[in-house]
mmCIF file of C-alpha atoms in Angstrom:
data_model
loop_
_atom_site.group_PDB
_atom_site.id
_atom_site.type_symbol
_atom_site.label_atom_id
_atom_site.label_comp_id
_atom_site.label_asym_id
_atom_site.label_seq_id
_atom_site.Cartn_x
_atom_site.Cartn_y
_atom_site.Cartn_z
ATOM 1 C CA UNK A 54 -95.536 201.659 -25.176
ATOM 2 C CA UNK A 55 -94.958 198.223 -26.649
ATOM 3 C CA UNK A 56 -96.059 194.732 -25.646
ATOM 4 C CA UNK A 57 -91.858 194.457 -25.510
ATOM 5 C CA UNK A 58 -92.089 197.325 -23.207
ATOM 6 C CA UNK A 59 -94.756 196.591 -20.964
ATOM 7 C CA UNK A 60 -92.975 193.136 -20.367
ATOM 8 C CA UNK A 61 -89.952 194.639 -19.265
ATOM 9 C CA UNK A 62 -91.860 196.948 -16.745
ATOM 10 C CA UNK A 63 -93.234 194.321 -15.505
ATOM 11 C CA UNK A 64 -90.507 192.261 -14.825
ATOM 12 C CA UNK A 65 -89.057 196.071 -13.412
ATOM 13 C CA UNK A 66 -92.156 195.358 -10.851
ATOM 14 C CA UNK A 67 -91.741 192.283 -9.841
ATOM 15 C CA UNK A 68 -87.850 192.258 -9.213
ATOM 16 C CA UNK A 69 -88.387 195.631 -7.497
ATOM 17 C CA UNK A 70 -91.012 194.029 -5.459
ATOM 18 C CA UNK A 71 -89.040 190.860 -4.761
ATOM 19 C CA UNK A 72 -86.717 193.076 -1.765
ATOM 20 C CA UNK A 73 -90.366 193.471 0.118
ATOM 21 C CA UNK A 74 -92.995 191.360 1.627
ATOM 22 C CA UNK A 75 -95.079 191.086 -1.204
ATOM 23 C CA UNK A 76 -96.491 188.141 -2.733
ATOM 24 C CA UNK A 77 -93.874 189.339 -5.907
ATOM 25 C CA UNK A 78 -90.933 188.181 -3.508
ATOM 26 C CA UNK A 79 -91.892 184.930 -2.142
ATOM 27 C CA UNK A 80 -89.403 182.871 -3.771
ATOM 28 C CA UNK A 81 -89.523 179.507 -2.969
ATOM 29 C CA UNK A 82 -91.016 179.862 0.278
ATOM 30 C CA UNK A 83 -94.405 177.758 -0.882
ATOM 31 C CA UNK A 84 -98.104 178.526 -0.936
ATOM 32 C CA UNK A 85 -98.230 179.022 2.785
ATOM 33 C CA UNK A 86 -95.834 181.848 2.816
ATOM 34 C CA UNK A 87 -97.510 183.686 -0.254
ATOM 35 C CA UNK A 88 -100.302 183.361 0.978
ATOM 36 C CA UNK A 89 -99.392 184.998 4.294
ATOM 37 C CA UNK A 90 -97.270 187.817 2.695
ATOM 38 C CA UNK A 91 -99.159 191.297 2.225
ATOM 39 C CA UNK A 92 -100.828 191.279 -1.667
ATOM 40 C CA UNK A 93 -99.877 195.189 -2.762
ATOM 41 C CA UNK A 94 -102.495 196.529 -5.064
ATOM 42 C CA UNK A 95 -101.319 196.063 -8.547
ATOM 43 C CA UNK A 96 -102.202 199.464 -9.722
ATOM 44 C CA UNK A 97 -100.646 200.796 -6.744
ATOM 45 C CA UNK A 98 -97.512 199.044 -8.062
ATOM 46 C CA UNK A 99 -97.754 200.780 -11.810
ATOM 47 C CA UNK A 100 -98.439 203.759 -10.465
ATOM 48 C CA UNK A 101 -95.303 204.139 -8.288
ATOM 49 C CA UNK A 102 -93.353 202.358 -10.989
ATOM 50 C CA UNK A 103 -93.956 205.157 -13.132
ATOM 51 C CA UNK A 104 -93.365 208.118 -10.885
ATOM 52 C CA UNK A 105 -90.245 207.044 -10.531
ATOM 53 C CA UNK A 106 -89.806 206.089 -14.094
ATOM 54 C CA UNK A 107 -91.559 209.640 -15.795
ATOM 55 C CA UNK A 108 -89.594 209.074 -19.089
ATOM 56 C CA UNK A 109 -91.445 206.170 -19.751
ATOM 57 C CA UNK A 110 -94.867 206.664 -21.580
ATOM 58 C CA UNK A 111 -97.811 204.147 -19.921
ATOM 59 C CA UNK A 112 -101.105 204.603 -21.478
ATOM 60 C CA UNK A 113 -104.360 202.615 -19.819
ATOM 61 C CA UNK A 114 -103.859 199.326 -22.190
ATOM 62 C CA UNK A 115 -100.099 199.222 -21.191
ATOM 63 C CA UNK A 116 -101.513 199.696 -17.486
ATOM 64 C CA UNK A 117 -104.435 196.500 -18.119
ATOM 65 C CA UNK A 118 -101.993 194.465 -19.774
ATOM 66 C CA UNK A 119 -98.894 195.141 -16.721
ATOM 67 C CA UNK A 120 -101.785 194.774 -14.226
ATOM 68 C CA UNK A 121 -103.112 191.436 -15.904
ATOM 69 C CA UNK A 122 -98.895 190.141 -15.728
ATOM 70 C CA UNK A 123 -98.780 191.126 -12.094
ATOM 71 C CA UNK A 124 -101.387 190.015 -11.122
ATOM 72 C CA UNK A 125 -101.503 186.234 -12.632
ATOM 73 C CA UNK A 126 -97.649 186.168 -11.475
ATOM 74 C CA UNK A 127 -98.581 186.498 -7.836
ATOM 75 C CA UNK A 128 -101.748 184.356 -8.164
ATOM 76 C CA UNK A 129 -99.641 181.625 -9.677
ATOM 77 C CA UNK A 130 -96.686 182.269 -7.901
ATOM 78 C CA UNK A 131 -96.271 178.850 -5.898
ATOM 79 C CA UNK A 132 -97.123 176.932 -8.870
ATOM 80 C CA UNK A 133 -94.597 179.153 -11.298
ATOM 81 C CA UNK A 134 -91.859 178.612 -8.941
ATOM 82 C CA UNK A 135 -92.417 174.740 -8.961
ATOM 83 C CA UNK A 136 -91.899 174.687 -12.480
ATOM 84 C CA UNK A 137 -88.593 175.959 -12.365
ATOM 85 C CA UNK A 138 -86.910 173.723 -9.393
ATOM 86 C CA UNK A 139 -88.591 171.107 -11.543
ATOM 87 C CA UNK A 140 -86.822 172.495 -14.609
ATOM 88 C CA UNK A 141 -83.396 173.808 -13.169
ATOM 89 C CA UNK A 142 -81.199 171.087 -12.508
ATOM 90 C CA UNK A 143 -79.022 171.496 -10.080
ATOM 91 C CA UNK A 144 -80.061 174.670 -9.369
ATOM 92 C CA UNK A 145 -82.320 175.891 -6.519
ATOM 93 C CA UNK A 146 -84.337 179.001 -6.593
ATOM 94 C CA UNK A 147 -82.256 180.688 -3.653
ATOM 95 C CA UNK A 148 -79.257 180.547 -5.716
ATOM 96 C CA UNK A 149 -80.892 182.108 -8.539
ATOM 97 C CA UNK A 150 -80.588 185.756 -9.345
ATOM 98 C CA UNK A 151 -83.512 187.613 -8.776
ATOM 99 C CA UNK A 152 -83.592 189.611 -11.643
ATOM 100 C CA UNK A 153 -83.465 186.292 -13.401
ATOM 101 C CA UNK A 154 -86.359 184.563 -11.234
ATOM 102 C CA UNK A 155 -88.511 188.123 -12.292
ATOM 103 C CA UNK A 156 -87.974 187.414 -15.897
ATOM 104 C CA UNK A 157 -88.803 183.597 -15.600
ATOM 105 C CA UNK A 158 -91.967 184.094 -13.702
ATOM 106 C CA UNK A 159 -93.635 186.163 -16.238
ATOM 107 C CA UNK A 160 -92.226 183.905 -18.804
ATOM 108 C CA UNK A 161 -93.528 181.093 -17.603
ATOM 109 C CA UNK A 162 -96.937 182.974 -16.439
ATOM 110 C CA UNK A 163 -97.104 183.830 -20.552
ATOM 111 C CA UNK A 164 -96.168 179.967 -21.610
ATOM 112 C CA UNK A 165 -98.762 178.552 -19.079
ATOM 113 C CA UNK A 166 -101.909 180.789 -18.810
ATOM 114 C CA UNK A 167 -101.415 183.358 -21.585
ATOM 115 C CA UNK A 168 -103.162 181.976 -24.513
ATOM 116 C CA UNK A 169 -102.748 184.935 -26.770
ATOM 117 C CA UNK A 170 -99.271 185.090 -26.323
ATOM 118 C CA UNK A 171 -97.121 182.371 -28.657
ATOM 119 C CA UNK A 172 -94.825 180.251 -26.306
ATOM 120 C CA UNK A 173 -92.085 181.503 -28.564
ATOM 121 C CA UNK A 174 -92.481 185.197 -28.083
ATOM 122 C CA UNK A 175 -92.428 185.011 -24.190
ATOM 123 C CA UNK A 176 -89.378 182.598 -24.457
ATOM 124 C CA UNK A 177 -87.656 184.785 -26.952
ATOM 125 C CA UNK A 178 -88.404 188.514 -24.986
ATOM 126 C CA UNK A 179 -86.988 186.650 -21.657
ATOM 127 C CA UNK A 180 -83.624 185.960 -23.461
ATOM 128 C CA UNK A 181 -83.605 189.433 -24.345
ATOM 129 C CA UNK A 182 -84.383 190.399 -21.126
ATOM 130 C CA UNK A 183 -81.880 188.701 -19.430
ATOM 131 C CA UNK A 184 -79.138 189.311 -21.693
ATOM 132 C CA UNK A 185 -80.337 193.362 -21.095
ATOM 133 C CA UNK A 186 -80.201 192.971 -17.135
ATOM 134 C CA UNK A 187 -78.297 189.908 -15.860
ATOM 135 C CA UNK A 188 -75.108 188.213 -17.014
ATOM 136 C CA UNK A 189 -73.742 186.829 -20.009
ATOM 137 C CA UNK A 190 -75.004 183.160 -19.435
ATOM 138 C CA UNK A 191 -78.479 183.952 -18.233
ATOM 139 C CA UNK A 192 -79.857 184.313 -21.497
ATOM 140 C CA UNK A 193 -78.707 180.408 -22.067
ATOM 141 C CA UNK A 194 -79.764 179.567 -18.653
ATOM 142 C CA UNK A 195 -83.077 181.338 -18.925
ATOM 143 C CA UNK A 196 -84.032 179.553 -22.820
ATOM 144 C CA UNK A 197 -83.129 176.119 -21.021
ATOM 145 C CA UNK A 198 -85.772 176.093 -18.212
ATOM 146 C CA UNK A 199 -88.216 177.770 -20.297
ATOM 147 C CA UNK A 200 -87.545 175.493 -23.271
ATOM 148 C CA UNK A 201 -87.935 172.425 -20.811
ATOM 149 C CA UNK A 202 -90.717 174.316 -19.661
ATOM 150 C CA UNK A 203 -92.538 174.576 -23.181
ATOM 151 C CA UNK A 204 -92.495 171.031 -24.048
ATOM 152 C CA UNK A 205 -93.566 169.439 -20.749
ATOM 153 C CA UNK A 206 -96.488 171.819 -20.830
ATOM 154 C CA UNK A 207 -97.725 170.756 -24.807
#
């Protein structure tokens, strides 16, 4: 499994996760609310991910590197999410589409806190993403806030 791959399970995760009460699918409820929301084990996460995914291949790294996504995405969560209202004019995160909030976070987990990952690449893989999974202007949308997102943080 790729980097590109892992990624995109990940995002799988966290949009899957975003319908429960995890700390995956607060969105834009604050610090208060994440940190009252049940924290699912990460591996727990993979692990049913992939049962119901079997086609995929996952070796251990893929499973370190998802974990290490998931789990700075809901640590960071609060703080993620401020960066895009900051960065989304006119736009709020409830009118956002989830699958396009999922793609953002770990974007912007990658730009903020992931050192060994060029700004670029994340930026670049979330345009893919989101012209894979949402519709034809996220991809625009998505390389705006994350763009913004870039240069306030350099």
């Amino acid at each position: 499994m790729s980097r590109r791959d892992s990624r995109e399970a990940a995002v799988k995760i966290i949009f899957q996760n975003m319908f429960t009460d995890s700390r995956l699918g607060v969105a834009g409820s604050g610090a208060a609310a994440a940190e009252k929301a049940c924290t699912p084990d990460c591996a727990q996460m993979i692990e049913a991910y992939f049962e119901c995914a079997p086609e995929e291949d996952c070796g251990e790294l893929d499973k370190v590197y998802i974990s290490s996504i998931l789990e700075g995405v809901m640590k960071e969560a609060p703080s993620i999410d401020q960066y895009i209202v900051k960065n989304s004019k006119d736009w709020t995160i409830d009118r956002m589409s989830r699958i396009d909030l999922a793609i953002m976070r770990v974007a912007i987990f990658e730009i903020l806190y992931r050192e060994d990952i060029p700004a670029s690449v994340s930026i670049n893989e979330a345009v893919e993403l989101a012209k894979k999974y949402s519709h034809e202007d996220a991809g625009s949308f998505i390389n705006g806030i994350l763009g913004s997102i870039y240069s306030e943080s350099r």
